Amino acid sequence: MYGNATWNHTTFNNGSYIPFVYQVHLPGIDRQGRNFLIDLEVDPMKYPSPYGGNTLNGRFTFYDQPNTLSWFETDLELNDKVTWGNITESVVDNTGHIDRQYFPLYASIFSPTGQQVSHMWHQIN
């Protein structure tokens, strides 16, 4: 199952954003060649916390980029479904956190490939 992975803000019916609530769509293929699809609404129950608290205020050097911003969103409410092969299961959980970085330059500008595709990095744990 190929396709584009998306990470979008959830919106109210009038089109305005719901702060810190996301729709995540992650299609892929596992090592055995089976399709998978993760479709989740992700709703952190706590406000974003900056990396390093008041000491760093979320700013540090990462991938040779000073002033990279980093923050966590915790106590996730996860709702929707996961499909693996021909099995689809509902997901309702309250666990984990989002680790986010915003890079001043493209995230991989100093990598060997030098691909320049995004300033943002999101990771759900």
mmCIF file of C-alpha atoms in Angstrom:
data_model
loop_
_atom_site.group_PDB
_atom_site.id
_atom_site.type_symbol
_atom_site.label_atom_id
_atom_site.label_comp_id
_atom_site.label_asym_id
_atom_site.label_seq_id
_atom_site.Cartn_x
_atom_site.Cartn_y
_atom_site.Cartn_z
ATOM 1 C CA MET A 1 0.000 0.000 0.000
ATOM 2 C CA TYR A 2 1.829 3.006 -1.240
ATOM 3 C CA GLY A 3 0.629 6.514 -0.764
ATOM 4 C CA ASN A 4 1.449 9.777 0.840
ATOM 5 C CA ALA A 5 1.821 10.000 4.581
ATOM 6 C CA THR A 6 -0.051 12.990 5.943
ATOM 7 C CA TRP A 7 -0.122 14.812 9.269
ATOM 8 C CA ASN A 8 -2.910 17.381 9.241
ATOM 9 C CA HIS A 9 -4.550 19.638 11.782
ATOM 10 C CA THR A 10 -8.104 18.659 12.618
ATOM 11 C CA THR A 11 -10.687 21.341 11.898
ATOM 12 C CA PHE A 12 -14.081 22.366 13.201
ATOM 13 C CA ASN A 13 -17.047 22.259 10.783
ATOM 14 C CA ASN A 14 -16.429 25.934 9.940
ATOM 15 C CA GLY A 15 -12.870 25.109 8.793
ATOM 16 C CA SER A 16 -10.992 26.681 11.701
ATOM 17 C CA TYR A 17 -8.261 24.594 13.319
ATOM 18 C CA ILE A 18 -8.717 22.635 16.530
ATOM 19 C CA PRO A 19 -5.472 23.443 18.409
ATOM 20 C CA PHE A 20 -3.062 20.517 18.782
ATOM 21 C CA VAL A 21 -5.439 17.855 17.392
ATOM 22 C CA TYR A 22 -4.168 15.976 14.342
ATOM 23 C CA GLN A 23 -5.302 13.480 11.705
ATOM 24 C CA VAL A 24 -2.430 11.125 10.888
ATOM 25 C CA HIS A 25 -2.485 8.873 7.789
ATOM 26 C CA LEU A 26 0.531 6.557 7.456
ATOM 27 C CA PRO A 27 0.477 3.938 4.653
ATOM 28 C CA GLY A 28 3.343 1.536 4.129
ATOM 29 C CA ILE A 29 4.689 -1.947 3.527
ATOM 30 C CA ASP A 30 6.371 -4.055 6.211
ATOM 31 C CA ARG A 31 9.520 -6.180 5.752
ATOM 32 C CA GLN A 32 7.476 -9.177 4.635
ATOM 33 C CA GLY A 33 5.755 -7.121 1.927
ATOM 34 C CA ARG A 34 2.423 -6.797 3.759
ATOM 35 C CA ASN A 35 0.481 -3.568 3.448
ATOM 36 C CA PHE A 36 -0.296 -1.531 6.517
ATOM 37 C CA LEU A 37 -2.217 1.653 7.150
ATOM 38 C CA ILE A 38 -2.363 3.682 10.334
ATOM 39 C CA ASP A 39 -5.215 6.191 10.438
ATOM 40 C CA LEU A 40 -5.470 8.036 13.742
ATOM 41 C CA GLU A 41 -6.907 11.111 15.320
ATOM 42 C CA VAL A 42 -4.238 12.205 17.796
ATOM 43 C CA ASP A 43 -5.354 14.514 20.610
ATOM 44 C CA PRO A 44 -2.735 15.434 23.253
ATOM 45 C CA MET A 45 -4.363 16.018 26.634
ATOM 46 C CA LYS A 46 -1.595 18.353 27.877
ATOM 47 C CA TYR A 47 -0.264 21.599 26.405
ATOM 48 C CA PRO A 48 3.050 21.405 24.495
ATOM 49 C CA SER A 49 6.139 21.347 26.724
ATOM 50 C CA PRO A 50 9.412 22.834 25.443
ATOM 51 C CA TYR A 51 12.505 20.636 25.407
ATOM 52 C CA GLY A 52 14.729 21.589 28.355
ATOM 53 C CA GLY A 53 11.908 23.445 30.129
ATOM 54 C CA ASN A 54 12.723 26.984 31.270
ATOM 55 C CA THR A 55 16.472 26.338 30.924
ATOM 56 C CA LEU A 56 16.491 25.842 27.135
ATOM 57 C CA ASN A 57 12.978 27.076 26.280
ATOM 58 C CA GLY A 58 12.828 24.427 23.572
ATOM 59 C CA ARG A 59 15.886 25.741 21.675
ATOM 60 C CA PHE A 60 19.033 23.718 21.070
ATOM 61 C CA THR A 61 21.461 22.727 18.315
ATOM 62 C CA PHE A 62 20.354 19.651 16.392
ATOM 63 C CA TYR A 63 21.812 18.388 13.106
ATOM 64 C CA ASP A 64 24.238 21.346 13.155
ATOM 65 C CA GLN A 65 21.337 23.794 13.247
ATOM 66 C CA PRO A 66 21.384 26.239 16.184
ATOM 67 C CA ASN A 67 17.983 27.377 17.449
ATOM 68 C CA THR A 68 16.178 24.213 16.435
ATOM 69 C CA LEU A 69 12.870 24.256 18.301
ATOM 70 C CA SER A 70 11.770 21.102 20.094
ATOM 71 C CA TRP A 71 8.695 20.329 22.149
ATOM 72 C CA PHE A 72 6.616 17.413 23.409
ATOM 73 C CA GLU A 73 2.877 16.860 23.422
ATOM 74 C CA THR A 74 1.904 14.211 25.982
ATOM 75 C CA ASP A 75 -0.955 12.017 27.199
ATOM 76 C CA LEU A 76 -2.219 11.280 23.701
ATOM 77 C CA GLU A 77 -5.747 10.161 23.030
ATOM 78 C CA LEU A 78 -5.536 7.945 19.940
ATOM 79 C CA ASN A 79 -8.709 7.036 18.041
ATOM 80 C CA ASP A 80 -9.480 5.387 14.684
ATOM 81 C CA LYS A 81 -7.982 2.248 13.123
ATOM 82 C CA VAL A 82 -4.884 0.296 12.128
ATOM 83 C CA THR A 83 -4.829 -2.106 9.172
ATOM 84 C CA TRP A 84 -2.069 -4.707 8.809
ATOM 85 C CA GLY A 85 -2.372 -7.099 5.898
ATOM 86 C CA ASN A 86 -6.043 -8.101 5.816
ATOM 87 C CA ILE A 87 -6.726 -7.338 9.503
ATOM 88 C CA THR A 88 -8.232 -4.021 10.588
ATOM 89 C CA GLU A 89 -8.608 -3.141 14.259
ATOM 90 C CA SER A 90 -10.034 -0.144 16.039
ATOM 91 C CA VAL A 91 -7.663 1.914 18.147
ATOM 92 C CA VAL A 92 -8.786 3.666 21.307
ATOM 93 C CA ASP A 93 -5.914 4.427 23.650
ATOM 94 C CA ASN A 94 -4.502 7.053 25.978
ATOM 95 C CA THR A 95 -0.726 6.754 25.981
ATOM 96 C CA GLY A 96 2.485 8.062 24.475
ATOM 97 C CA HIS A 97 3.721 11.435 23.333
ATOM 98 C CA ILE A 98 4.606 13.406 20.220
ATOM 99 C CA ASP A 99 8.214 14.542 19.822
ATOM 100 C CA ARG A 100 8.407 17.521 17.449
ATOM 101 C CA GLN A 101 11.228 19.584 15.997
ATOM 102 C CA TYR A 102 11.196 22.670 13.810
ATOM 103 C CA PHE A 103 14.486 23.281 12.000
ATOM 104 C CA PRO A 104 15.623 26.759 10.834
ATOM 105 C CA LEU A 105 16.910 25.101 7.620
ATOM 106 C CA TYR A 106 15.603 21.971 5.929
ATOM 107 C CA ALA A 107 15.829 19.026 8.328
ATOM 108 C CA SER A 108 18.268 16.989 6.235
ATOM 109 C CA ILE A 109 20.306 19.780 4.654
ATOM 110 C CA PHE A 110 23.547 18.467 6.193
ATOM 111 C CA SER A 111 22.854 14.798 5.402
ATOM 112 C CA PRO A 112 24.870 12.993 2.694
ATOM 113 C CA THR A 113 21.893 13.221 0.309
ATOM 114 C CA GLY A 114 21.190 16.859 1.132
ATOM 115 C CA GLN A 115 17.491 16.301 0.513
ATOM 116 C CA GLN A 116 15.546 19.434 1.257
ATOM 117 C CA VAL A 117 11.981 18.431 1.906
ATOM 118 C CA SER A 118 10.813 19.693 5.301
ATOM 119 C CA HIS A 119 11.477 21.995 8.227
ATOM 120 C CA MET A 120 9.345 19.830 10.547
ATOM 121 C CA TRP A 121 9.895 16.465 12.174
ATOM 122 C CA HIS A 122 7.104 14.633 14.013
ATOM 123 C CA GLN A 123 7.423 11.364 15.896
ATOM 124 C CA ILE A 124 4.709 9.518 17.812
ATOM 125 C CA ASN A 125 5.993 7.347 20.656
#
